[in-house]
Short mmCIF file of C-alpha atoms in Angstrom, two decimals:
data_model
loop_
_atom_site.label_atom_id
_atom_site.label_comp_id
_atom_site.label_asym_id
_atom_site.label_seq_id
_atom_site.Cartn_x
_atom_site.Cartn_y
_atom_site.Cartn_z
CA MET A 258 -24.20 -18.81 29.76
CA GLN A 259 -27.11 -16.23 29.77
CA ARG A 260 -25.08 -14.38 32.09
CA PRO A 261 -22.27 -13.49 29.77
CA ILE A 262 -24.35 -12.90 27.23
CA ARG A 263 -26.44 -10.26 28.33
CA ALA A 264 -23.46 -8.86 30.13
CA PHE A 265 -22.04 -8.36 26.68
CA VAL A 266 -24.72 -6.78 25.34
CA ALA A 267 -25.82 -4.19 27.65
CA LEU A 268 -21.52 -3.33 27.90
CA CYS A 269 -21.63 -3.10 24.11
CA GLY A 270 -24.99 -0.65 24.35
CA LYS A 271 -23.02 1.00 26.67
CA GLU A 272 -19.77 1.48 24.40
CA LEU A 273 -22.29 2.78 21.52
CA ARG A 274 -23.79 5.13 23.96
CA LEU A 275 -20.86 6.73 24.64
CA LEU A 276 -19.84 6.92 21.32
CA SER A 277 -22.58 8.80 20.06
CA ARG A 278 -21.91 11.43 22.45
CA ASP A 279 -18.34 11.65 21.79
CA ARG A 280 -19.06 14.37 18.90
CA HIS A 281 -15.76 15.09 19.20
CA GLY A 282 -14.05 11.41 18.42
CA LEU A 283 -16.44 10.92 15.93
CA LEU A 284 -15.34 14.74 14.03
CA VAL A 285 -11.84 13.09 14.58
CA LEU A 286 -12.79 9.42 13.16
CA PHE A 287 -15.16 10.95 10.22
CA ALA A 288 -14.54 14.56 9.37
CA VAL A 289 -10.51 14.07 9.47
CA PRO A 290 -9.54 11.54 6.71
CA THR A 291 -12.70 12.96 4.80
CA LEU A 292 -10.30 16.12 4.35
CA PHE A 293 -7.33 14.22 4.05
CA ILE A 294 -8.46 12.55 1.01
CA LEU A 295 -10.21 15.33 -0.17
CA ILE A 296 -7.00 17.70 0.06
CA MET A 297 -4.37 14.96 -0.49
CA SER A 298 -6.10 14.07 -3.65
CA LEU A 299 -6.37 17.16 -5.30
CA SER A 300 -3.07 18.91 -3.98
CA LEU A 301 -1.24 15.53 -5.03
CA ARG A 302 -3.00 14.62 -8.71
CA ASP A 303 0.07 15.82 -10.65
CA ALA A 304 2.41 14.54 -8.54
CA PHE A 305 1.56 11.29 -9.44
CA ARG A 306 2.44 12.37 -13.60
CA ALA A 307 6.46 13.86 -13.28
CA GLY A 308 9.75 12.24 -13.92
CA ALA A 309 12.56 12.47 -11.94
CA GLU A 310 15.44 11.05 -10.57
CA PHE A 311 14.51 7.55 -9.35
CA SER A 312 16.00 4.69 -8.13
CA ILE A 313 14.21 0.92 -8.36
CA ALA A 314 13.96 -2.88 -7.11
CA VAL A 315 14.50 -4.72 -10.52
CA THR A 316 14.35 -8.46 -12.25
CA VAL A 317 16.35 -9.07 -15.09
CA ILE A 318 14.77 -13.02 -16.42
CA ASP A 319 16.64 -13.62 -19.38
CA GLU A 320 15.07 -15.56 -21.75
CA ASP A 321 17.26 -15.62 -24.72
CA GLY A 322 20.22 -16.56 -23.39
CA GLY A 323 22.51 -15.09 -26.73
CA ALA A 324 25.97 -12.85 -26.74
CA LEU A 325 23.59 -9.37 -27.36
CA SER A 326 21.35 -10.80 -24.81
CA ARG A 327 24.13 -11.23 -22.38
CA ASP A 328 25.48 -7.95 -23.21
CA PHE A 329 21.96 -6.55 -22.49
CA VAL A 330 21.75 -7.59 -19.40
CA GLU A 331 25.03 -6.79 -18.20
CA ALA A 332 24.53 -3.23 -19.24
CA LEU A 333 20.84 -3.02 -17.56
CA LEU A 334 21.99 -3.56 -14.48
CA GLN A 335 24.37 -1.04 -14.36
CA GLN A 336 22.54 1.61 -14.58
CA GLN A 337 21.80 3.88 -12.10
CA GLY A 338 18.69 3.90 -10.71
CA PHE A 339 18.39 -0.02 -11.24
CA ARG A 340 18.94 -2.08 -7.51
CA PRO A 341 18.86 -5.78 -8.84
CA ILE A 342 17.14 -8.86 -6.91
CA GLU A 343 16.26 -11.99 -7.09
CA THR A 344 13.19 -12.91 -6.52
CA PRO A 345 10.28 -11.23 -9.41
CA ALA A 346 7.94 -11.84 -6.29
CA ASP A 347 9.45 -8.66 -4.47
CA ALA A 348 10.60 -6.42 -7.77
CA GLU A 349 9.65 -2.88 -8.76
CA VAL A 350 9.50 -4.20 -12.10
CA VAL A 351 10.36 -7.58 -14.03
CA ILE A 352 11.89 -6.75 -16.88
CA ARG A 353 11.65 -10.11 -19.13
CA VAL A 354 14.12 -10.90 -22.60
CA ALA A 355 12.16 -12.72 -25.18
CA PRO A 356 13.71 -15.68 -27.19
CA GLY A 357 14.99 -14.20 -30.40
CA PHE A 358 16.64 -10.99 -28.62
CA SER A 359 19.92 -10.88 -29.75
CA GLU A 360 18.89 -12.34 -33.19
CA LEU A 361 16.16 -9.55 -33.80
CA LEU A 362 18.58 -6.91 -32.41
CA ALA A 363 21.18 -8.30 -35.14
CA THR A 364 19.09 -8.02 -37.93
CA ARG A 365 16.84 -5.38 -37.42
CA HIS A 366 18.33 -2.56 -39.75
CA GLU A 367 18.04 -5.11 -41.78
CA LEU A 368 14.06 -4.80 -41.11
CA ALA A 369 13.64 -1.11 -40.98
CA ASP A 370 11.82 -0.63 -44.11
CA SER A 371 8.62 -3.22 -43.15
CA PHE A 372 8.30 -1.89 -40.41
CA ARG A 373 8.42 1.44 -41.04
CA GLY A 374 5.68 0.26 -43.69
CA GLY A 375 3.28 -0.45 -40.89
CA ALA A 376 3.81 -3.76 -40.28
CA VAL A 377 3.87 -4.72 -36.22
CA GLU A 378 7.57 -5.41 -34.63
CA PRO A 379 7.53 -8.23 -32.91
CA ALA A 380 8.47 -6.99 -28.90
CA MET A 381 12.05 -8.02 -27.62
CA LEU A 382 11.06 -6.63 -24.24
CA LEU A 383 8.85 -7.43 -21.59
CA LEU A 384 8.56 -4.26 -18.46
CA GLU A 385 6.10 -5.92 -15.85
CA PHE A 386 5.47 -3.18 -13.16
CA GLN A 387 4.08 -3.42 -9.92
CA PRO A 388 0.68 -1.11 -9.90
CA SER A 389 1.84 0.36 -6.34
CA VAL A 390 5.06 1.96 -8.80
CA LEU A 391 4.79 5.56 -9.61
CA PRO A 392 4.10 6.97 -13.27
CA GLN A 393 7.07 9.09 -12.75
CA LEU A 394 8.85 5.46 -11.95
CA ARG A 395 7.34 4.15 -14.38
CA ALA A 396 8.75 6.39 -16.92
CA ALA A 397 11.92 6.94 -16.09
CA ALA A 398 12.72 3.27 -15.78
CA ALA A 399 11.43 2.32 -19.21
CA LEU A 400 13.75 4.82 -20.40
CA ALA A 401 16.38 3.75 -19.16
CA VAL A 402 15.68 -0.01 -20.84
CA ARG A 403 15.23 1.88 -24.54
CA GLN A 404 19.01 4.03 -23.52
CA CYS A 405 20.49 0.84 -22.73
CA LEU A 406 19.17 -1.68 -25.89
CA LEU A 407 19.40 1.16 -27.89
CA SER A 408 23.35 1.59 -26.63
CA VAL A 409 24.31 -1.87 -26.65
CA GLN A 410 22.11 -2.25 -30.75
CA SER A 411 24.86 1.13 -31.92
CA ASP A 412 27.33 -0.52 -30.28
CA TYR A 413 26.91 -4.07 -32.68
CA LEU A 414 25.40 -2.43 -35.49
CA MET A 415 28.70 0.84 -35.42
CA ALA A 416 31.18 -1.55 -37.87
CA GLU A 417 28.71 -1.78 -40.79
CA VAL A 418 27.42 1.59 -40.78
CA MET A 419 30.49 2.80 -41.00
CA GLY A 420 30.60 3.80 -44.91
CA TYR A 421 26.55 3.75 -45.12
CA GLY A 422 24.81 5.98 -47.86
CA ASP A 423 22.03 8.01 -47.05
CA ASP A 424 19.31 4.93 -47.44
CA GLU A 425 21.44 3.18 -44.89
CA MET A 426 21.46 6.57 -42.38
CA GLN A 427 17.56 7.17 -42.71
CA THR A 428 17.68 2.74 -41.29
CA MET A 429 19.75 3.94 -38.63
CA ARG A 430 17.62 7.35 -37.45
CA TYR A 431 14.62 5.07 -37.38
CA LEU A 432 16.35 2.98 -35.39
CA ASN A 433 18.18 5.12 -33.27
CA ASP A 434 14.45 7.02 -31.93
CA PRO A 435 13.20 5.25 -28.73
CA ARG A 436 9.86 5.33 -30.08
CA ASN A 437 10.47 2.79 -32.21
CA LEU A 438 12.26 0.27 -30.37
CA PRO A 439 10.01 -2.90 -29.57
CA VAL A 440 9.05 -2.60 -25.53
CA THR A 441 5.95 -3.49 -24.48
CA GLU A 442 5.08 -1.97 -20.83
CA SER A 443 2.67 -3.28 -18.35
CA TYR A 444 1.12 -3.19 -14.95
CA ARG A 445 1.54 -6.68 -13.14
CA SER A 446 -1.28 -7.90 -11.50
CA ALA A 447 -3.00 -11.28 -10.07
CA GLY A 448 -4.49 -13.71 -11.12
CA GLY A 449 -4.35 -12.44 -15.10
CA ARG A 450 -6.54 -9.96 -15.08
CA ALA A 451 -5.44 -6.35 -15.66
CA ALA A 452 -4.24 -4.17 -12.89
CA VAL A 453 -5.73 -0.48 -12.80
CA THR A 454 -3.32 2.18 -13.68
CA PRO A 455 -2.05 4.06 -10.03
CA THR A 456 -3.52 7.41 -9.22
CA SER A 457 -3.14 9.56 -6.42
CA VAL A 458 -6.61 8.51 -5.06
CA GLN A 459 -5.19 5.05 -5.40
CA GLN A 460 -2.85 6.20 -2.61
CA ASN A 461 -5.03 8.16 -0.80
CA VAL A 462 -7.78 6.61 -0.03
CA PRO A 463 -7.35 3.64 1.15
CA ALA A 464 -3.57 5.21 2.93
CA TRP A 465 -6.17 7.97 5.48
CA LEU A 466 -9.00 5.18 5.75
CA ILE A 467 -5.89 3.23 7.28
CA PHE A 468 -5.02 6.26 9.66
CA ALA A 469 -8.97 6.88 10.71
CA MET A 470 -8.80 3.21 11.60
CA PHE A 471 -5.30 3.43 13.93
CA PHE A 472 -6.65 7.11 14.78
CA ALA A 473 -9.63 5.01 16.61
CA VAL A 474 -6.62 5.41 19.61
CA ILE A 475 -7.36 8.62 21.48
CA PRO A 476 -10.93 8.33 21.76
CA LEU A 477 -11.10 4.68 22.72
CA ALA A 478 -7.96 5.48 25.36
CA SER A 479 -9.68 8.49 26.62
CA ALA A 480 -12.70 7.01 27.03
CA PHE A 481 -10.95 4.02 29.40
CA VAL A 482 -9.41 6.60 31.17
CA VAL A 483 -12.45 8.29 32.41
CA GLU A 484 -13.64 5.31 32.96
CA ARG A 485 -11.04 4.19 35.25
CA GLN A 486 -11.34 7.81 36.76
CA GLN A 487 -14.85 7.32 37.69
CA GLY A 488 -14.20 4.06 39.27
CA SER A 489 -17.12 2.34 36.72
CA LEU A 490 -14.43 -0.42 35.39
CA LEU A 491 -13.48 -0.96 39.72
CA ARG A 492 -17.22 -1.74 40.29
CA LEU A 493 -17.83 -4.03 36.68
CA ARG A 494 -14.81 -5.87 38.41
CA VAL A 495 -16.04 -6.11 41.46
CA LEU A 496 -18.90 -7.29 39.67
CA GLY A 497 -16.88 -10.65 38.62
CA VAL A 498 -16.39 -9.06 35.63
CA PRO A 499 -13.43 -10.56 34.02
CA SER A 500 -11.09 -8.19 31.95
CA THR A 501 -11.68 -10.14 28.57
CA LEU A 502 -15.07 -9.87 28.79
CA LEU A 503 -14.30 -5.85 29.26
CA LEU A 504 -12.26 -5.59 26.73
CA ALA A 505 -14.50 -7.51 24.16
CA SER A 506 -17.33 -5.25 24.94
CA LYS A 507 -15.09 -2.29 22.86
CA VAL A 508 -14.22 -4.48 20.61
CA LEU A 509 -17.84 -4.67 18.75
CA PRO A 510 -18.86 -0.94 18.87
CA TYR A 511 -15.44 0.04 17.43
CA TYR A 512 -15.24 -2.58 14.85
CA VAL A 513 -18.35 -1.32 14.21
CA VAL A 514 -17.09 2.10 13.61
CA ASN A 515 -13.96 1.19 11.47
CA LEU A 516 -16.27 -0.92 8.77
CA LEU A 517 -18.22 2.76 8.64
CA GLN A 518 -15.28 4.64 7.84
CA MET A 519 -14.55 1.94 5.69
CA ILE A 520 -17.81 2.88 3.39
CA VAL A 521 -17.77 6.59 3.94
CA MET A 522 -14.33 6.41 3.24
CA ILE A 523 -14.68 4.51 -0.30
CA ALA A 524 -17.78 6.84 -1.20
CA VAL A 525 -15.43 10.07 -1.20
CA GLY A 526 -13.36 8.26 -3.22
CA VAL A 527 -15.34 6.91 -5.96
CA TRP A 528 -18.46 9.85 -5.64
CA LEU A 529 -17.04 13.03 -4.12
CA VAL A 530 -13.62 13.14 -5.23
CA PRO A 531 -13.89 12.79 -9.26
CA ALA A 532 -17.02 15.50 -8.78
CA LEU A 533 -14.54 17.86 -7.55
CA GLY A 534 -12.03 17.11 -10.41
CA GLY A 535 -9.99 14.20 -9.34
CA ASP A 536 -9.52 10.63 -10.65
CA ARG A 537 -11.64 8.07 -9.58
CA PHE A 538 -11.40 5.03 -7.22
CA THR A 539 -11.65 1.58 -8.40
CA VAL A 540 -12.82 -0.81 -5.72
CA GLY A 541 -11.34 -3.92 -7.58
CA GLN A 542 -13.06 -6.86 -7.99
CA SER A 543 -13.29 -8.42 -4.63
CA ALA A 544 -15.64 -7.00 -1.89
CA PHE A 545 -15.04 -9.85 0.39
CA GLY A 546 -11.40 -9.15 -0.39
CA LEU A 547 -12.00 -5.41 0.49
CA TRP A 548 -14.51 -6.51 4.01
CA LEU A 549 -10.75 -8.82 4.93
CA ILE A 550 -8.55 -6.81 4.98
CA GLY A 551 -10.89 -4.26 6.62
CA THR A 552 -11.33 -6.14 9.44
CA ALA A 553 -8.02 -7.23 9.80
CA THR A 554 -6.93 -3.99 10.07
CA SER A 555 -9.78 -2.99 12.73
CA LEU A 556 -8.81 -5.89 14.65
CA ALA A 557 -4.98 -4.03 14.83
CA ALA A 558 -6.16 -1.17 14.95
CA ILE A 559 -8.91 -1.82 17.84
CA GLY A 560 -5.79 -4.05 19.65
CA LEU A 561 -3.66 -1.31 19.68
CA ALA A 562 -5.16 0.98 20.40
CA LEU A 563 -6.36 -1.06 24.01
CA LEU A 564 -2.88 -1.96 24.65
CA VAL A 565 -2.77 1.89 25.12
CA ALA A 566 -5.65 3.01 26.87
CA VAL A 567 -4.90 0.26 29.91
CA ARG A 568 -1.35 1.76 30.13
CA VAL A 569 -2.38 5.78 30.07
CA ARG A 570 -3.12 6.81 33.48
CA THR A 571 -5.01 10.61 32.25
CA THR A 572 -6.86 11.47 29.18
CA LEU A 573 -3.69 14.07 28.07
CA GLN A 574 -1.53 11.12 28.21
CA ALA A 575 -4.00 9.10 26.42
CA THR A 576 -4.39 12.37 23.27
CA ILE A 577 -0.06 12.57 23.70
CA ALA A 578 0.36 8.64 23.27
CA GLY A 579 -2.49 7.66 21.10
CA GLY A 580 -1.69 10.97 18.53
CA ALA A 581 2.36 10.14 18.85
CA ILE A 582 1.66 5.95 18.22
CA SER A 583 -0.16 6.74 15.32
CA LEU A 584 1.02 9.48 13.27
CA ILE A 585 4.73 7.56 13.64
CA LEU A 586 2.78 4.24 12.16
CA ALA A 587 1.34 6.44 9.44
CA ALA A 588 4.61 7.81 8.14
CA LEU A 589 6.44 4.74 8.57
CA GLY A 590 4.21 2.80 6.32
CA GLY A 591 3.95 4.73 3.45
CA VAL A 592 0.64 6.83 4.76
CA MET A 593 1.31 10.81 4.60
CA VAL A 594 4.04 9.49 1.83
CA PRO A 595 4.21 7.01 -0.49
CA LYS A 596 6.39 4.07 -0.03
CA LEU A 597 8.14 4.36 -3.09
CA VAL A 598 9.29 7.66 -2.76
CA MET A 599 11.36 7.44 -0.07
CA PRO A 600 15.01 6.42 0.41
CA THR A 601 15.96 2.61 0.00
CA ALA A 602 16.65 2.76 3.56
CA MET A 603 13.36 4.23 4.84
CA GLN A 604 11.32 1.73 2.41
CA GLN A 605 12.98 -1.14 4.19
CA LEU A 606 12.25 0.15 7.46
CA THR A 607 8.15 0.35 6.18
CA ALA A 608 7.82 -3.42 7.55
CA VAL A 609 7.33 -2.78 11.20
CA SER A 610 4.23 -0.89 10.69
CA PRO A 611 0.74 -2.51 10.49
CA MET A 612 -0.21 0.49 8.34
CA ALA A 613 2.46 -0.58 5.71
CA TRP A 614 0.80 -4.29 5.99
CA SER A 615 -2.31 -2.69 5.46
CA LEU A 616 -1.81 -0.49 2.27
CA GLU A 617 0.17 -3.98 1.03
CA GLY A 618 -3.48 -5.84 1.44
CA PHE A 619 -4.98 -2.99 0.49
CA TRP A 620 -3.14 -2.38 -3.33
CA ASP A 621 -3.35 -5.91 -3.82
CA ILE A 622 -7.71 -5.41 -4.10
CA VAL A 623 -8.11 -2.47 -5.42
CA LEU A 624 -4.47 -2.05 -7.62
CA ARG A 625 -3.26 -5.62 -8.31
CA GLN A 626 -7.51 -6.82 -9.09
CA GLY A 627 -6.35 -10.12 -6.98
CA GLY A 628 -9.16 -11.75 -5.13
CA TRP A 629 -9.36 -11.62 -1.05
CA GLN A 630 -6.49 -14.83 -1.39
CA ASP A 631 -4.37 -12.33 -2.49
CA ALA A 632 -4.37 -10.31 0.50
CA LEU A 633 -4.86 -13.07 3.19
CA PRO A 634 -0.98 -12.78 4.36
CA GLU A 635 -1.60 -9.57 4.45
CA ALA A 636 -4.81 -9.81 6.44
CA ALA A 637 -3.16 -12.58 8.90
CA SER A 638 -0.89 -10.52 9.69
CA LEU A 639 -2.60 -6.98 11.00
CA ALA A 640 -4.52 -9.72 12.77
CA GLY A 641 -1.98 -11.86 15.38
CA PHE A 642 -0.61 -7.98 15.68
CA GLY A 643 -3.97 -7.27 16.69
CA LEU A 644 -4.67 -10.11 19.05
CA ILE A 645 -1.18 -9.92 20.55
CA CYS A 646 -2.05 -6.21 21.33
CA LEU A 647 -5.59 -7.51 22.51
CA VAL A 648 -3.79 -10.54 24.81
CA LEU A 649 -1.41 -8.02 26.03
CA ALA A 650 -4.22 -5.60 26.71
CA ALA A 651 -6.01 -7.93 29.18
CA TRP A 652 -2.84 -9.73 31.21
CA LEU A 653 -2.16 -5.58 31.69
CA LEU A 654 -5.69 -4.94 33.15
CA HIS A 655 -6.17 -8.02 34.94
CA ARG A 656 -2.58 -7.32 36.71
CA ASN A 657 -3.64 -3.74 37.73
CA SER A 658 -6.90 -5.15 38.84
CA ILE A 659 -4.91 -7.57 41.32
CA ASN A 660 -2.70 -4.91 42.46
CA THR A 661 -5.71 -2.46 43.37
CA THR A 662 -7.65 -5.08 45.11
CA THR A 663 -4.59 -5.12 47.30
CA THR A 664 -4.15 -1.96 47.88
CA THR A 665 -7.65 -1.54 48.71
#
């Protein structure tokens, strides 16, 4: 029992010494994602505050059931840019039609004077957005809802408006101002907490942190190839060190590096980006949740890196394969381009990327203000992916060792 433990500690120390001497590898792991966070957060700051054409998944919950509410829901679901879905949990915006909607809409012109006088008009609609919805999409969706509501109300009141005098026309001008429509907007959150308003830094810090963790595939695979070429792996196998122990000795050092990456990248978002004029990164309410999703992401990244490492044969292959895989997963996972600005087909394709799972897990904590339980599904998926990759890597390494010994 003592021998495997001593061997494991010695191998971990060896990995840390090799990593500390690899200045280029450390530069890739820390300097590159820091630059990405700074450049992307500052350059995309205004891109999160614009208006444009949109496509957004919407669920409508009619709690009124009246004639006007049915007309409104029917008209709403025909709006260009709205993609109706039945499951509220998967919707980017949930629109709730309040009880009494039909009655209030029908009599609203009679109450207009009191509303103009300062009385608070009861909300007829509640728009609950996912925090990951970009502000320009939120603005476009809210405007479409208000226009649809105004259209339904105008159709209903048209017959009564005919022949009205000046006072009645002033009332209609009040009613026809979209700003006066009783619509409440909010961000959906976890556990009843107030969600954080999304900004460019809330997108870029988790995104490029995840990318940095997965980019560890290049230095890890390159170091593995060098050990194989120098005969270190073969000597360890001859000494009876099992494949699983060899791989496990590489997991812990790189896990420590990944945690340091997370601390540094979060610190950049919290202090350095605001100092340069950008928005401040909000870390959420659950430090354990951040550690959980960060640990699961690290396990997935290291598992994938080791699987690549046992397959490649040269450092050039390690660099090309590792870089290509990381870039593809980042492009698919919403790291380079936010998911919600992608076409619908591309949004569905993001589900194949573990980087997308990790990004959702971080958003559960930093945007939706959830606890660690909210990030548990994504963390479990990432951990499962990492373990599968580690098992495959151990099996391939063991098989290659047998083939090498037989040939020798």
